[in-house]
CSV table of C-alpha atoms in Angstrom, one decimal:
chain,number,residue,atom,x,y,z
A,1,MET,CA,24.3,-3.3,63.3
A,2,THR,CA,24.2,-1.9,59.8
A,3,VAL,CA,20.9,-2.2,58.3
A,4,PHE,CA,20.6,-2.3,54.3
A,5,ARG,CA,17.3,-0.5,52.8
A,6,ARG,CA,16.6,-1.1,49.9
A,7,ALA,CA,16.0,1.8,47.6
A,8,SER,CA,12.4,2.6,46.9
A,9,PRO,CA,12.0,2.7,43.1
A,10,PRO,CA,11.8,6.0,40.9
A,11,PRO,CA,8.5,7.5,40.2
A,12,PRO,CA,6.9,6.5,36.8
A,13,ALA,CA,7.6,10.0,35.1
A,14,THR,CA,11.2,9.3,36.0
A,15,ARG,CA,11.2,6.1,34.6
A,16,THR,CA,9.4,7.3,31.5
A,17,ARG,CA,12.2,10.1,31.1
A,18,ALA,CA,15.0,7.5,31.4
A,19,VAL,CA,13.6,5.0,28.8
A,20,LEU,CA,12.8,7.9,25.9
A,21,CYS,CA,16.7,9.3,26.8
A,22,ILE,CA,17.8,5.4,26.2
A,23,SER,CA,16.0,5.7,23.0
A,24,LEU,CA,16.9,9.0,21.8
A,25,ALA,CA,20.4,7.7,22.4
A,26,LEU,CA,20.4,4.7,20.1
A,27,VAL,CA,18.7,6.7,17.6
A,28,PHE,CA,20.9,9.2,17.5
A,29,ALA,CA,23.8,6.8,17.3
A,30,SER,CA,22.2,4.7,14.5
A,31,ALA,CA,22.1,8.0,12.9
A,32,GLN,CA,25.4,9.2,13.0
A,33,ALA,CA,26.4,5.4,11.8
A,34,GLN,CA,24.4,5.6,8.8
A,35,ASP,CA,26.1,9.0,7.9
A,36,ALA,CA,29.2,7.8,8.4
A,37,GLY,CA,28.8,4.7,6.0
A,38,ALA,CA,27.1,6.8,3.1
A,39,LEU,CA,30.0,9.2,3.2
A,40,GLN,CA,32.4,5.9,3.6
A,41,ALA,CA,30.1,4.3,0.7
A,42,ALA,CA,30.5,7.6,-1.4
A,43,ASP,CA,34.3,8.0,-0.7
A,44,PRO,CA,36.7,6.4,-4.0
A,45,ALA,CA,39.5,6.4,-1.7
A,46,HIS,CA,37.3,3.8,1.0
A,47,ALA,CA,38.3,0.4,-0.7
A,48,GLY,CA,36.2,-1.6,1.5
A,49,SER,CA,36.1,-5.2,2.1
A,50,ALA,CA,37.1,-7.4,-1.1
A,51,PRO,CA,34.5,-10.0,-2.5
A,52,PRO,CA,34.8,-12.9,-2.0
A,53,PRO,CA,36.5,-15.3,-4.6
A,54,LEU,CA,33.4,-16.7,-7.2
A,55,ARG,CA,33.9,-20.7,-6.6
A,56,LEU,CA,32.2,-22.1,-10.1
A,57,PRO,CA,32.0,-26.0,-10.4
A,58,ASP,CA,34.8,-28.1,-12.1
A,59,PRO,CA,33.3,-27.7,-16.1
A,60,GLY,CA,34.8,-30.8,-16.8
A,61,SER,CA,36.3,-32.4,-19.7
A,62,ALA,CA,35.2,-33.2,-23.5
A,63,ASP,CA,38.2,-35.7,-23.5
A,64,ALA,CA,37.2,-39.4,-24.8
A,65,GLN,CA,37.8,-42.0,-22.5
A,66,ALA,CA,40.3,-44.9,-23.7
A,67,GLN,CA,39.8,-48.0,-23.9
A,68,PRO,CA,41.6,-51.2,-23.0
A,69,ALA,CA,44.2,-52.2,-25.5
A,70,ASP,CA,43.3,-56.2,-26.1
A,71,ILE,CA,40.7,-58.6,-24.6
A,72,ALA,CA,43.2,-59.4,-21.7
A,73,ALA,CA,43.7,-56.0,-20.3
A,74,ALA,CA,39.7,-55.5,-20.5
A,75,ARG,CA,38.8,-58.4,-18.6
A,76,ALA,CA,41.6,-57.9,-15.9
A,77,ILE,CA,40.0,-54.3,-15.7
A,78,TRP,CA,36.4,-55.9,-15.6
A,79,GLN,CA,37.2,-58.3,-13.0
A,80,ARG,CA,39.2,-55.6,-10.4
A,81,ALA,CA,35.8,-52.8,-11.4
A,82,ASN,CA,33.0,-55.6,-10.4
A,83,ALA,CA,34.9,-57.0,-7.3
A,84,ARG,CA,35.3,-53.3,-5.9
A,85,VAL,CA,31.6,-52.5,-6.7
A,86,ALA,CA,30.4,-55.8,-5.0
A,87,GLU,CA,31.8,-54.1,-2.0
A,88,PHE,CA,28.8,-51.9,-1.4
A,89,PRO,CA,25.3,-53.1,-1.0
A,90,ARG,CA,24.0,-50.7,-3.9
A,91,GLY,CA,27.1,-51.3,-6.0
A,92,HIS,CA,28.0,-48.5,-8.4
A,93,ILE,CA,26.2,-45.5,-6.5
A,94,ASP,CA,27.4,-45.9,-2.8
A,95,LEU,CA,30.7,-46.9,-4.5
A,96,LEU,CA,31.3,-43.6,-6.5
A,97,ARG,CA,29.6,-41.3,-3.3
A,98,GLN,CA,31.9,-43.2,-1.1
A,99,GLU,CA,34.7,-42.0,-3.6
A,100,ALA,CA,33.3,-38.7,-3.6
A,101,GLY,CA,33.3,-38.2,0.4
A,102,HIS,CA,29.4,-38.3,0.3
A,103,THR,CA,28.8,-41.1,2.9
A,104,GLY,CA,26.2,-38.8,4.9
A,105,PRO,CA,25.6,-35.4,6.1
A,106,ALA,CA,28.2,-33.5,7.8
A,107,ALA,CA,27.5,-33.0,11.9
A,108,GLU,CA,27.1,-29.8,12.8
A,109,PRO,CA,30.2,-28.2,14.7
A,110,GLY,CA,29.4,-27.5,18.1
A,111,GLY,CA,29.1,-24.3,19.6
A,112,ALA,CA,28.8,-22.5,16.3
A,113,SER,CA,26.6,-19.9,16.3
A,114,ALA,CA,24.2,-19.2,13.0
A,115,PRO,CA,23.5,-15.3,12.1
A,116,LEU,CA,20.6,-14.0,12.5
A,117,PRO,CA,17.9,-14.6,10.2
A,118,LEU,CA,17.0,-12.0,8.4
A,119,ASP,CA,12.9,-11.9,7.5
A,120,LEU,CA,10.9,-9.3,5.4
A,121,ALA,CA,10.2,-7.4,8.9
A,122,GLN,CA,13.6,-6.6,9.5
A,123,ALA,CA,14.6,-6.2,5.7
A,124,LEU,CA,12.0,-3.6,5.7
A,125,ARG,CA,13.3,-1.8,8.5
A,126,LEU,CA,16.5,-1.6,7.3
A,127,SER,CA,15.6,-0.5,4.0
A,128,LEU,CA,13.6,2.4,5.5
A,129,ARG,CA,16.7,4.0,7.0
A,130,GLN,CA,17.7,4.8,3.7
A,131,ARG,CA,14.2,6.2,2.4
A,132,PRO,CA,13.4,9.3,4.9
A,133,GLU,CA,10.9,10.5,2.0
A,134,LEU,CA,8.7,7.2,3.0
A,135,PHE,CA,8.0,8.5,6.6
A,136,THR,CA,4.7,10.6,7.4
A,137,HIS,CA,5.0,13.7,9.4
A,138,ALA,CA,2.4,15.5,11.9
A,139,ASP,CA,1.8,18.6,9.5
A,140,MET,CA,0.8,16.9,6.3
A,141,ASN,CA,-2.4,17.0,4.2
A,142,PRO,CA,-4.7,14.7,3.4
A,143,LEU,CA,-3.4,14.4,-0.2
A,144,ALA,CA,0.2,14.2,0.7
A,145,LEU,CA,-0.2,11.7,3.3
A,146,ALA,CA,-2.0,9.7,0.9
A,147,GLN,CA,1.0,10.0,-1.5
A,148,VAL,CA,3.1,8.8,0.9
A,149,ARG,CA,1.2,6.0,1.9
A,150,VAL,CA,1.0,4.8,-1.7
A,151,ALA,CA,4.8,5.5,-1.9
A,152,TYR,CA,5.5,3.2,0.6
A,153,ALA,CA,3.0,1.1,-0.6
A,154,VAL,CA,5.1,0.4,-3.7
A,155,HIS,CA,8.2,0.6,-1.7
A,156,VAL,CA,7.0,-2.8,0.5
A,157,ARG,CA,6.0,-4.5,-3.0
A,158,GLU,CA,9.6,-3.9,-4.3
A,159,LEU,CA,11.1,-5.2,-1.2
A,160,GLN,CA,8.9,-8.2,-0.9
A,161,ARG,CA,9.7,-9.2,-4.6
A,162,THR,CA,13.2,-8.6,-4.2
A,163,TRP,CA,13.4,-10.6,-0.5
A,164,ILE,CA,11.8,-13.6,-2.4
A,165,ASP,CA,13.8,-13.7,-5.5
A,166,ALA,CA,16.8,-14.0,-3.3
A,167,VAL,CA,15.5,-16.7,-1.1
A,168,THR,CA,14.0,-18.4,-4.2
A,169,THR,CA,17.2,-17.9,-6.1
A,170,ARG,CA,19.9,-19.0,-3.4
A,171,GLN,CA,17.5,-22.2,-3.2
A,172,ARG,CA,17.5,-22.7,-6.7
A,173,ALA,CA,21.2,-22.6,-7.0
A,174,ARG,CA,21.4,-25.6,-4.2
A,175,LEU,CA,19.0,-27.7,-6.1
A,176,LEU,CA,20.3,-27.4,-9.7
A,177,ALA,CA,24.3,-28.1,-7.5
A,178,ASP,CA,22.6,-31.3,-6.5
A,179,MET,CA,21.6,-32.0,-9.6
A,180,LEU,CA,24.8,-31.1,-11.4
A,181,ASP,CA,26.2,-33.9,-8.9
A,182,ALA,CA,23.9,-36.7,-9.8
A,183,THR,CA,24.7,-35.8,-13.6
A,184,ARG,CA,28.6,-36.5,-13.1
A,185,THR,CA,27.9,-39.5,-11.1
A,186,GLY,CA,26.1,-40.8,-14.0
A,187,SER,CA,28.6,-39.5,-16.2
A,188,GLU,CA,31.6,-41.2,-14.1
A,189,LEU,CA,29.7,-44.5,-14.0
A,190,GLY,CA,29.7,-44.4,-17.8
A,191,ARG,CA,33.9,-43.6,-18.1
A,192,ARG,CA,34.4,-46.7,-15.7
A,193,MET,CA,32.0,-48.9,-17.8
A,194,VAL,CA,34.2,-48.0,-21.1
A,195,VAL,CA,37.1,-48.3,-19.3
A,196,ALA,CA,36.0,-52.0,-18.5
A,197,GLY,CA,34.6,-52.3,-21.7
A,198,ASN,CA,31.0,-52.5,-21.5
A,199,TRP,CA,29.9,-49.1,-23.1
A,200,SER,CA,30.2,-47.7,-26.3
A,201,GLN,CA,32.0,-44.0,-26.6
A,202,ALA,CA,28.5,-42.8,-28.0
A,203,ARG,CA,26.7,-43.5,-24.5
A,204,GLN,CA,29.6,-41.7,-22.6
A,205,VAL,CA,29.4,-39.1,-24.8
A,206,ARG,CA,25.5,-38.7,-24.3
A,207,GLU,CA,26.4,-38.7,-20.6
A,208,GLN,CA,28.8,-36.2,-21.1
A,209,LEU,CA,26.6,-34.0,-22.5
A,210,LEU,CA,23.9,-34.4,-20.0
A,211,GLU,CA,26.7,-33.5,-17.2
A,212,ALA,CA,27.6,-30.5,-19.5
A,213,SER,CA,23.8,-28.9,-19.2
A,214,ALA,CA,23.8,-29.5,-15.9
A,215,TRP,CA,27.0,-27.5,-15.4
A,216,GLN,CA,25.6,-24.6,-17.7
A,217,ALA,CA,22.1,-24.6,-15.5
A,218,ALA,CA,24.0,-24.8,-12.1
A,219,VAL,CA,26.1,-21.8,-13.1
A,220,ALA,CA,23.5,-19.9,-14.5
A,221,ALA,CA,22.0,-20.5,-11.2
A,222,GLN,CA,24.6,-19.5,-9.1
A,223,GLY,CA,24.6,-16.4,-11.3
A,224,GLU,CA,21.1,-15.6,-10.4
A,225,ALA,CA,21.4,-16.2,-6.8
A,226,LEU,CA,24.6,-13.6,-7.1
A,227,ALA,CA,22.2,-11.0,-8.7
A,228,ALA,CA,19.5,-11.2,-6.5
A,229,GLN,CA,21.7,-11.0,-3.3
A,230,GLU,CA,23.2,-7.9,-4.6
A,231,GLN,CA,19.6,-6.4,-5.1
A,232,LEU,CA,18.0,-6.8,-1.9
A,233,ALA,CA,21.3,-5.7,-0.5
A,234,GLN,CA,21.0,-2.5,-2.4
A,235,ARG,CA,17.6,-2.0,-1.3
A,236,LEU,CA,18.5,-2.5,2.2
A,237,GLY,CA,21.9,0.0,1.9
A,238,LEU,CA,24.3,-2.4,2.3
A,239,TRP,CA,27.5,-1.3,0.3
A,240,ASP,CA,30.5,-3.5,1.9
A,241,ALA,CA,31.5,-6.7,0.0
A,242,ALA,CA,31.7,-8.7,3.4
A,243,ASP,CA,28.2,-7.2,4.3
A,244,VAL,CA,26.7,-8.6,1.0
A,245,ALA,CA,28.5,-12.2,1.1
A,246,ARG,CA,26.8,-12.5,4.8
A,247,LEU,CA,23.2,-11.3,3.7
A,248,GLY,CA,23.1,-14.7,1.8
A,249,GLU,CA,23.6,-16.6,5.0
A,250,ARG,CA,20.8,-14.7,7.2
A,251,LEU,CA,18.0,-15.5,4.4
A,252,PRO,CA,16.0,-18.5,5.3
A,253,GLU,CA,16.3,-21.5,3.6
A,254,SER,CA,13.2,-21.6,1.5
A,255,LEU,CA,9.8,-19.5,1.6
A,256,PRO,CA,7.1,-20.3,4.0
A,257,ALA,CA,4.6,-22.9,2.6
A,258,PRO,CA,1.2,-20.8,1.5
A,259,PRO,CA,-1.6,-21.2,3.5
A,260,PRO,CA,-4.4,-23.7,3.1
A,261,THR,CA,-7.0,-21.1,1.7
A,262,PRO,CA,-6.2,-17.4,-0.5
A,263,SER,CA,-8.0,-14.9,1.7
A,264,PRO,CA,-8.5,-11.1,0.5
A,265,GLY,CA,-7.7,-9.8,4.3
A,266,PRO,CA,-9.6,-9.3,7.8
A,267,GLY,CA,-13.1,-8.3,6.6
A,268,LEU,CA,-13.1,-8.7,3.0
A,269,ASP,CA,-14.8,-11.1,0.9
A,270,ALA,CA,-15.0,-11.7,-2.9
A,271,GLY,CA,-17.8,-8.9,-2.8
A,272,SER,CA,-16.3,-6.1,-1.3
A,273,ILE,CA,-12.5,-6.6,-3.1
A,274,GLU,CA,-13.6,-3.6,-6.1
A,275,ALA,CA,-14.9,-1.4,-2.7
A,276,ALA,CA,-11.6,-1.8,-1.2
A,277,ALA,CA,-9.7,-1.0,-4.3
A,278,LEU,CA,-11.5,2.0,-4.7
A,279,ARG,CA,-11.3,3.3,-1.0
A,280,SER,CA,-7.3,2.8,-1.4
A,281,HIS,CA,-6.9,5.0,-4.2
A,282,PRO,CA,-5.2,8.3,-2.7
A,283,THR,CA,-7.2,10.6,-5.1
A,284,LEU,CA,-10.3,9.1,-6.4
A,285,ALA,CA,-12.6,10.3,-3.8
A,286,LEU,CA,-11.3,13.7,-4.5
A,287,GLU,CA,-12.1,13.3,-8.2
A,288,ARG,CA,-15.7,11.9,-7.5
A,289,ILE,CA,-16.7,15.2,-4.9
A,290,ALA,CA,-15.1,17.3,-8.0
A,291,ALA,CA,-17.3,15.6,-10.8
A,292,GLN,CA,-20.3,15.7,-8.4
A,293,ARG,CA,-19.8,19.4,-7.9
A,294,GLN,CA,-19.3,20.0,-11.7
A,295,ARG,CA,-22.6,18.1,-12.5
A,296,ALA,CA,-24.6,19.9,-9.9
A,297,ALA,CA,-23.6,23.2,-11.1
A,298,LEU,CA,-24.7,22.3,-15.1
A,299,GLY,CA,-28.6,21.6,-16.3
A,300,ASP,CA,-29.6,18.2,-17.2
A,301,ASP,CA,-30.8,20.1,-21.1
A,302,ARG,CA,-26.9,21.0,-21.6
A,303,ARG,CA,-25.8,17.2,-20.5
A,304,ALA,CA,-28.7,16.3,-22.9
A,305,ALA,CA,-27.5,18.2,-25.3
A,306,TRP,CA,-23.7,17.2,-25.6
A,307,GLN,CA,-24.9,13.4,-25.2
A,308,ARG,CA,-27.3,14.2,-28.6
A,309,ALA,CA,-24.0,15.2,-30.2
A,310,VAL,CA,-21.5,12.3,-29.2
A,311,ASP,CA,-24.4,9.6,-30.3
A,312,ALA,CA,-24.6,11.7,-34.1
A,313,ALA,CA,-20.6,11.9,-34.2
A,314,LEU,CA,-20.4,8.4,-33.6
A,315,VAL,CA,-22.7,7.1,-36.0
A,316,ALA,CA,-21.0,8.9,-38.3
A,317,LEU,CA,-18.1,7.6,-37.5
A,318,PRO,CA,-16.3,6.0,-40.9
A,319,ASP,CA,-16.0,2.0,-41.2
A,320,PRO,CA,-12.9,0.8,-39.1
A,321,GLY,CA,-11.5,-0.8,-42.2
A,322,SER,CA,-11.7,2.6,-43.8
A,323,ALA,CA,-8.6,5.3,-43.3
A,324,PRO,CA,-8.9,6.0,-39.6
A,325,THR,CA,-10.7,9.6,-39.1
A,326,PRO,CA,-11.7,10.7,-35.4
A,327,PRO,CA,-15.6,12.0,-34.5
A,328,HIS,CA,-16.5,15.5,-35.1
A,329,ILE,CA,-18.8,17.5,-33.3
A,330,GLY,CA,-19.5,20.9,-34.9
A,331,ASP,CA,-21.6,22.5,-32.7
A,332,LEU,CA,-20.0,25.1,-31.6
A,333,SER,CA,-22.1,26.1,-28.2
A,334,LEU,CA,-21.7,22.7,-26.7
A,335,LEU,CA,-17.8,23.5,-27.5
A,336,ARG,CA,-17.7,26.9,-25.8
A,337,ASP,CA,-19.3,25.9,-22.9
A,338,HIS,CA,-16.5,25.7,-20.3
A,339,ALA,CA,-18.9,24.1,-17.4
A,340,LEU,CA,-19.9,21.7,-19.4
A,341,GLU,CA,-16.5,20.6,-20.8
A,342,ARG,CA,-15.0,20.8,-17.0
A,343,ALA,CA,-18.1,18.4,-16.0
A,344,VAL,CA,-17.7,15.9,-19.0
A,345,GLU,CA,-13.9,15.6,-18.7
A,346,GLY,CA,-14.2,15.3,-15.3
A,347,ASP,CA,-16.7,12.5,-15.8
A,348,ALA,CA,-14.7,10.7,-18.3
A,349,LYS,CA,-11.5,10.9,-15.8
A,350,LEU,CA,-13.8,9.8,-13.1
A,351,LEU,CA,-14.9,6.3,-15.2
A,352,ARG,CA,-11.6,5.7,-16.4
A,353,LEU,CA,-10.4,5.5,-13.1
A,354,ALA,CA,-12.4,4.0,-11.8
A,355,ALA,CA,-13.4,1.4,-14.4
A,356,GLU,CA,-9.2,0.6,-14.4
A,357,ARG,CA,-9.3,0.1,-10.0
A,358,ARG,CA,-12.2,-1.9,-10.1
A,359,ALA,CA,-10.1,-4.3,-13.3
A,360,MET,CA,-7.0,-4.4,-11.1
A,361,ALA,CA,-8.6,-5.8,-7.7
A,362,ARG,CA,-10.8,-8.1,-10.0
A,363,GLN,CA,-7.2,-9.5,-11.8
A,364,ALA,CA,-5.2,-9.4,-8.7
A,365,TRP,CA,-7.5,-11.5,-6.6
A,366,ALA,CA,-8.0,-13.9,-9.6
A,367,GLN,CA,-4.2,-13.8,-10.3
A,368,LEU,CA,-3.4,-14.5,-6.4
A,369,GLN,CA,-6.2,-17.6,-6.2
A,370,VAL,CA,-4.3,-18.9,-9.3
A,371,GLN,CA,-1.1,-18.7,-7.8
A,372,HIS,CA,-2.3,-19.8,-5.2
A,373,ALA,CA,-3.6,-23.1,-6.7
A,374,ALA,CA,-0.7,-23.7,-8.5
A,375,ALA,CA,1.9,-23.4,-5.5
A,376,LEU,CA,-0.6,-26.1,-3.4
A,377,HIS,CA,-1.0,-28.5,-6.6
A,378,ALA,CA,2.9,-28.3,-6.7
A,379,GLN,CA,3.2,-29.1,-2.7
A,380,ASN,CA,0.2,-31.7,-2.4
A,381,VAL,CA,-0.1,-33.5,-5.8
A,382,VAL,CA,3.1,-33.2,-8.0
A,383,GLY,CA,5.1,-33.6,-4.9
A,384,PRO,CA,4.2,-36.5,-3.2
A,385,LEU,CA,3.7,-38.3,-6.4
A,386,GLN,CA,7.2,-37.5,-7.6
A,387,ALA,CA,8.5,-38.6,-4.4
A,388,ALA,CA,6.3,-41.9,-4.1
A,389,LEU,CA,8.1,-42.8,-7.6
A,390,ALA,CA,11.3,-41.9,-6.1
A,391,GLN,CA,11.1,-44.4,-3.5
A,392,GLU,CA,9.5,-47.1,-6.1
A,393,THR,CA,12.7,-46.7,-8.3
A,394,LEU,CA,15.0,-47.0,-5.5
A,395,LEU,CA,13.4,-50.1,-4.3
A,396,ARG,CA,13.3,-51.6,-7.3
A,397,TYR,CA,17.0,-50.6,-7.9
A,398,ASN,CA,18.2,-52.7,-5.0
A,399,GLY,CA,15.8,-55.9,-6.2
A,400,MET,CA,18.2,-55.2,-9.4
A,401,LEU,CA,14.9,-54.5,-11.0
A,402,GLN,CA,16.4,-51.3,-12.2
A,403,SER,CA,19.6,-50.2,-13.8
A,404,SER,CA,22.0,-47.3,-12.2
A,405,TRP,CA,20.7,-44.9,-15.0
A,406,GLU,CA,17.3,-45.0,-14.2
A,407,LEU,CA,18.2,-44.2,-10.3
A,408,LEU,CA,20.1,-41.5,-11.5
A,409,ALA,CA,17.4,-40.4,-13.9
A,410,SER,CA,14.9,-40.4,-10.8
A,411,ALA,CA,17.1,-38.5,-8.6
A,412,ARG,CA,17.4,-35.6,-11.1
A,413,GLU,CA,13.5,-35.6,-12.0
A,414,ARG,CA,12.8,-35.6,-7.9
A,415,LEU,CA,15.5,-32.6,-7.8
A,416,ALA,CA,13.5,-31.3,-10.9
A,417,SER,CA,10.1,-31.2,-9.1
A,418,LEU,CA,11.3,-29.7,-6.1
A,419,ASP,CA,12.2,-26.6,-8.3
A,420,ALA,CA,9.3,-26.5,-10.0
A,421,ALA,CA,7.4,-26.4,-6.3
A,422,GLN,CA,9.5,-24.0,-5.2
A,423,GLN,CA,8.9,-21.7,-8.2
A,424,ALA,CA,4.9,-22.2,-7.6
A,425,ARG,CA,5.5,-21.2,-4.4
A,426,ARG,CA,7.4,-18.0,-5.1
A,427,GLY,CA,4.5,-17.2,-7.9
A,428,PHE,CA,1.8,-17.2,-4.6
A,429,TRP,CA,4.0,-14.9,-2.6
A,430,LEU,CA,4.9,-12.2,-5.3
A,431,ALA,CA,0.8,-12.5,-6.5
A,432,GLN,CA,0.2,-11.7,-2.3
A,433,ALA,CA,2.7,-8.8,-2.4
A,434,ASP,CA,1.0,-7.5,-5.4
A,435,TRP,CA,-2.5,-8.1,-3.6
A,436,GLN,CA,-1.4,-6.0,-0.7
A,437,ALA,CA,0.4,-3.1,-2.4
A,438,LEU,CA,-3.3,-2.7,-4.1
A,439,LEU,CA,-5.5,-2.7,-1.2
A,440,ALA,CA,-2.7,-0.1,0.0
A,441,GLY,CA,-3.1,2.2,-2.5
A,442,ALA,CA,-0.6,1.6,-5.3
A,443,ASP,CA,-1.7,0.1,-9.0
A,444,TYR,CA,-1.6,-3.3,-9.7
A,445,ALA,CA,1.6,-4.4,-11.0
A,446,ASP,CA,1.1,-8.3,-12.0
A,447,SER,CA,4.5,-9.9,-11.0
A,448,ALA,CA,3.5,-12.9,-13.2
A,449,THR,CA,4.3,-10.8,-16.3
A,450,ALA,CA,7.0,-8.9,-14.9
A,451,PRO,CA,11.0,-10.2,-15.8
A,452,SER,CA,12.2,-11.8,-12.7
A,453,SER,CA,15.7,-13.4,-11.6
A,454,THR,CA,14.9,-16.7,-11.3
A,455,GLY,CA,13.5,-17.6,-14.8
A,456,GLY,CA,16.7,-17.2,-16.8
A,457,GLY,CA,18.3,-20.7,-16.0
A,458,SER,CA,17.1,-23.9,-17.3
A,459,ALA,CA,17.2,-27.3,-15.2
A,460,ALA,CA,19.2,-30.0,-16.2
A,461,PRO,CA,17.4,-32.5,-18.5
A,462,ALA,CA,16.2,-35.4,-16.5
A,463,GLY,CA,16.7,-38.3,-18.6
A,464,HIS,CA,18.7,-39.3,-21.3
């Protein structure tokens, strides 16, 4: 009888070596693929994939709608139109949606696999493959290590901004496309009423102007979304057009909701944010040590003499309304004291740096709280109020108490409210990225005042 013996597992050291070999092989293969991609991207003879065709919405027309030639023709058209509308529970709106093919949400195809989502952590890992200078090394001195950490914090902040803008502009393009559909419904309804003789050309032209404004906003939002996607692809090292086009499909549908309360971070509160910002600066501690040494090497009498000279120069300073003249010190014994000069300049530099850093901490924390409050207000107050108004308008429309135009205007207002809420959410996450970068050692860069790709387009008008 044959006996099958189960092989004994390899010793732990052997398993560790095997895992290490596999990891090194994967890293080596990834580096080879990256090198090959860089060579192809820089080769003019390598065409790459063709970008997908740009699909813009139909711009519509400014042509005037022809009216019936006589009363009999107008009556016949009017009767046919009313009979067609009566077939639908909500009249004109359901009729136009049915003709446009918008009878309901389309079913997802069975078995279709969605692309892998691209969150911030994955985007960061991809971007770092192109930034070897942001890796720390074992033989770095403390100053070089601090400088790399600050550069890394700036890189993370800029990547977060780009990722947030890519997600926000993509959602905004969808919202403004829906708003264009709503305005086109009103324009088509007005066209049919002109044909039936119920409307004037002037009212129809107003609907066409609304549609034209919504088209401009939708196209601008589409362009902003494409630009933000290209910016993100550039930071991730994606250069092939097909890969860049698939990048948009991997982004989440929207930004996550803000937390219930803003937090400065683990172990921090409002009273310790300035100290945290000071500790994170790469050279502030070194500047402080140097200033202490220079102060210790200088006598108190020399510093007092310098202070008296400064006070006298400031008292003699001319009035600001006259010709600008800088303060003047004429004591050459003070000016030729190099130890005093180094101590005074060191103190002044340290004070400017510390004051700037503390101001950055207060400003960044205040901005984070403001943006958080705005995002929660848009989400918890404005959003529910707008939804309640839209529901009430629909109920009154179903009860024949409001017109189709009021229902369409309510739909546009609801979409504009969703867009405003998304922009407020974007503001919070940008402020959060700025705050985290400051705590990591970077200088504060207020995203609220920085140019962004989401502010160029304007929403379509909400009403008449």
